[in-house]
Short mmCIF file of C-alpha atoms in Angstrom, two decimals:
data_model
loop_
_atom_site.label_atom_id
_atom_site.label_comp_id
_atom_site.label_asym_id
_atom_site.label_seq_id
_atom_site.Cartn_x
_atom_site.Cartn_y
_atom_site.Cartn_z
CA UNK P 1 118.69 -13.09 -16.44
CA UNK P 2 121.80 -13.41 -14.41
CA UNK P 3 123.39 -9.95 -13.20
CA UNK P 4 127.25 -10.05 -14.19
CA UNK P 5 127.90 -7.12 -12.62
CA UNK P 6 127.80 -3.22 -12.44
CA UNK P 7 128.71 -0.71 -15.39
CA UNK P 8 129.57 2.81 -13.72
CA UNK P 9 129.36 5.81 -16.69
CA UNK P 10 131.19 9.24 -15.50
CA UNK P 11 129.36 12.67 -15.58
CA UNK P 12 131.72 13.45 -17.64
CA UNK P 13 131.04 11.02 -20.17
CA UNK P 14 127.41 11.35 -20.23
CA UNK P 15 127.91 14.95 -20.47
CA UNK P 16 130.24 14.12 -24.04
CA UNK P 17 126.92 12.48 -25.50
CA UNK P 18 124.44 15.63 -24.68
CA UNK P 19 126.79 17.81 -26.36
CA UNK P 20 127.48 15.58 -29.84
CA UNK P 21 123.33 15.06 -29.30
CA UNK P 22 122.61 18.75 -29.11
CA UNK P 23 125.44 19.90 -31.72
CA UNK P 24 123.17 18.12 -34.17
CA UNK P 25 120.31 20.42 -33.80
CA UNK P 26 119.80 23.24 -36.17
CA UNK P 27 119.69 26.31 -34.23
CA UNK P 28 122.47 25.41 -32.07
CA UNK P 29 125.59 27.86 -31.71
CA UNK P 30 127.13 25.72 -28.30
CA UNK P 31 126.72 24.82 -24.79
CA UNK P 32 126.75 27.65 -22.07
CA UNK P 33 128.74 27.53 -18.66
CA UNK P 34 126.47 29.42 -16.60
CA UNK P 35 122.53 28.94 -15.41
CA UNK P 36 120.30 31.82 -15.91
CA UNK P 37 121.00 32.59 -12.17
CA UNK P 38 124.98 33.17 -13.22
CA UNK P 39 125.50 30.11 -11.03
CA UNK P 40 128.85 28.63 -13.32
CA UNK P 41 128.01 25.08 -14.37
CA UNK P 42 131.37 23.95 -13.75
CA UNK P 43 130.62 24.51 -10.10
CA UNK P 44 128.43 22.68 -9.76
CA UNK P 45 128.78 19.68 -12.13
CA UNK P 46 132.30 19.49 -11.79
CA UNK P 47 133.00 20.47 -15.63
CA UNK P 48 132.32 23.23 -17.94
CA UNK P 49 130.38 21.42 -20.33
CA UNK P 50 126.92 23.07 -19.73
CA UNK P 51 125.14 20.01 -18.00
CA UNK P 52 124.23 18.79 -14.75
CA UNK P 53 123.39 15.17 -14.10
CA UNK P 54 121.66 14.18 -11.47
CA UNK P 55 121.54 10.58 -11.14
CA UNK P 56 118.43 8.83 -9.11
CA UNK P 57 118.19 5.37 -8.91
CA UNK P 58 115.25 5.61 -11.22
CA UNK P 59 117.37 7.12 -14.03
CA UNK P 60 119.55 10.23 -14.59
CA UNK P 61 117.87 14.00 -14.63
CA UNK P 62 119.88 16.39 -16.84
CA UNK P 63 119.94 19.94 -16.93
CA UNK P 64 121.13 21.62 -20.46
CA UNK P 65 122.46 24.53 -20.77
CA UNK P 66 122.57 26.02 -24.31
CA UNK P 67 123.10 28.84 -26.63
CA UNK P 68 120.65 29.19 -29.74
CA UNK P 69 121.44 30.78 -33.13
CA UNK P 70 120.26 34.18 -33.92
CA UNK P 71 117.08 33.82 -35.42
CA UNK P 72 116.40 30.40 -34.50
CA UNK P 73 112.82 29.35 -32.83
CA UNK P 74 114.26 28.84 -29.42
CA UNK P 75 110.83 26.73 -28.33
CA UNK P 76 111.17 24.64 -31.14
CA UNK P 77 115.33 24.27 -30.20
CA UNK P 78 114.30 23.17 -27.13
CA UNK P 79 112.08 20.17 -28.10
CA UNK P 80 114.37 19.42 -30.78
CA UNK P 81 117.41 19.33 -28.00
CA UNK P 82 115.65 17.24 -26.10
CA UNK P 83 114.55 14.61 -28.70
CA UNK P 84 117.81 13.99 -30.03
CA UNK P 85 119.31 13.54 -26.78
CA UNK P 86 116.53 11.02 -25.48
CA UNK P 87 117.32 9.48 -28.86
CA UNK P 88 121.15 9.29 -28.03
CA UNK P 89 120.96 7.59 -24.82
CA UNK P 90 118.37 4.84 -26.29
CA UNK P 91 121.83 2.60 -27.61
CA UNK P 92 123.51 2.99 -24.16
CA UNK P 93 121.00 1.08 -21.56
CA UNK P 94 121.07 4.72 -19.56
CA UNK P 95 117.28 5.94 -18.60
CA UNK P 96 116.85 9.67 -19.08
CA UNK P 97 113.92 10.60 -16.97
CA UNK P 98 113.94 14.16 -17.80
CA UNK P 99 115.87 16.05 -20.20
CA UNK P 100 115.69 19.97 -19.34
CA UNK P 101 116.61 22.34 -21.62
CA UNK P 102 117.97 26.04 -20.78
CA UNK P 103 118.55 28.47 -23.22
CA UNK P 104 120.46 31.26 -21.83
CA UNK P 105 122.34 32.86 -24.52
CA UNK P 106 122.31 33.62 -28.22
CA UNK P 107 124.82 34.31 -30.44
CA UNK P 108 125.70 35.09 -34.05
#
C-alpha cells in the first residue's frame, strides 16, 4: 500500500465524537469540566468539553469526564460509555487504546 500522506484530527474534534458517543448512553445527564481532583478540564485539554486526549504513537488515550443520571447504575454507565465510544471511532481509522471513564457528578 502506498502512503499518500498524513491526516491530522484536532483534540477538539475527537473530543465532538466522545460527547455525541456518550450522549447516547442511557444514564447520561452531560460531560463535566472538572476531574475528581477539581483540576478544570479545560486546563488542561485546552477545551471544556470533559476529555483529555492523549495521543501516543500507538493510538490515542482518553480520559472522560461525565455526569450520570440520578438513579442510574453508574458501573454499568461506565462500560456502556466506553463501548459506544470504542464503537464510534471504529469508522474513523483512529485507534483508541484506552477509553477511561470518570464519573464525577450526578444530577437530576
Amino acid at each position: 500500500v502506498e502512503e499518500m500522506g498524513t491526516i491530522t484530527v484536532s483534540d477538539k474534534a475527537v473530543a465532538e465524537l466522545v460527547m455525541y458517543a456518550a450522549n447516547k448512553c442511557e444514564g447520561f445527564a452531560g460531560m463535566s469540566e472538572k476531574s475528581r481532583t477539581g483540576e478544570a478540564i479545560r486546563k488542561v485539554a485546552g477545551n471544556a468539553s470533559g476529555v483529555r486526549v492523549l495521543k501516543t504513537k500507538d493510538g490515542i488515550k482518553l480520559d472522560v469526564y461525565i455526569a450520570c443520571k440520578y438513579g442510574a447504575d453508574a458501573k454499568e454507565l461506565t462500560y456502556v460509555v466506553q463501548d459506544q465510544v470504542k464503537d464510534a471511532f471504529l469508522c474513523t481509522g483512529i485507534k483508541i487504546n484506552d477509553v477511561i471513564v470518570h464519573i464525577n457528578d450526578v444530577r437530576q
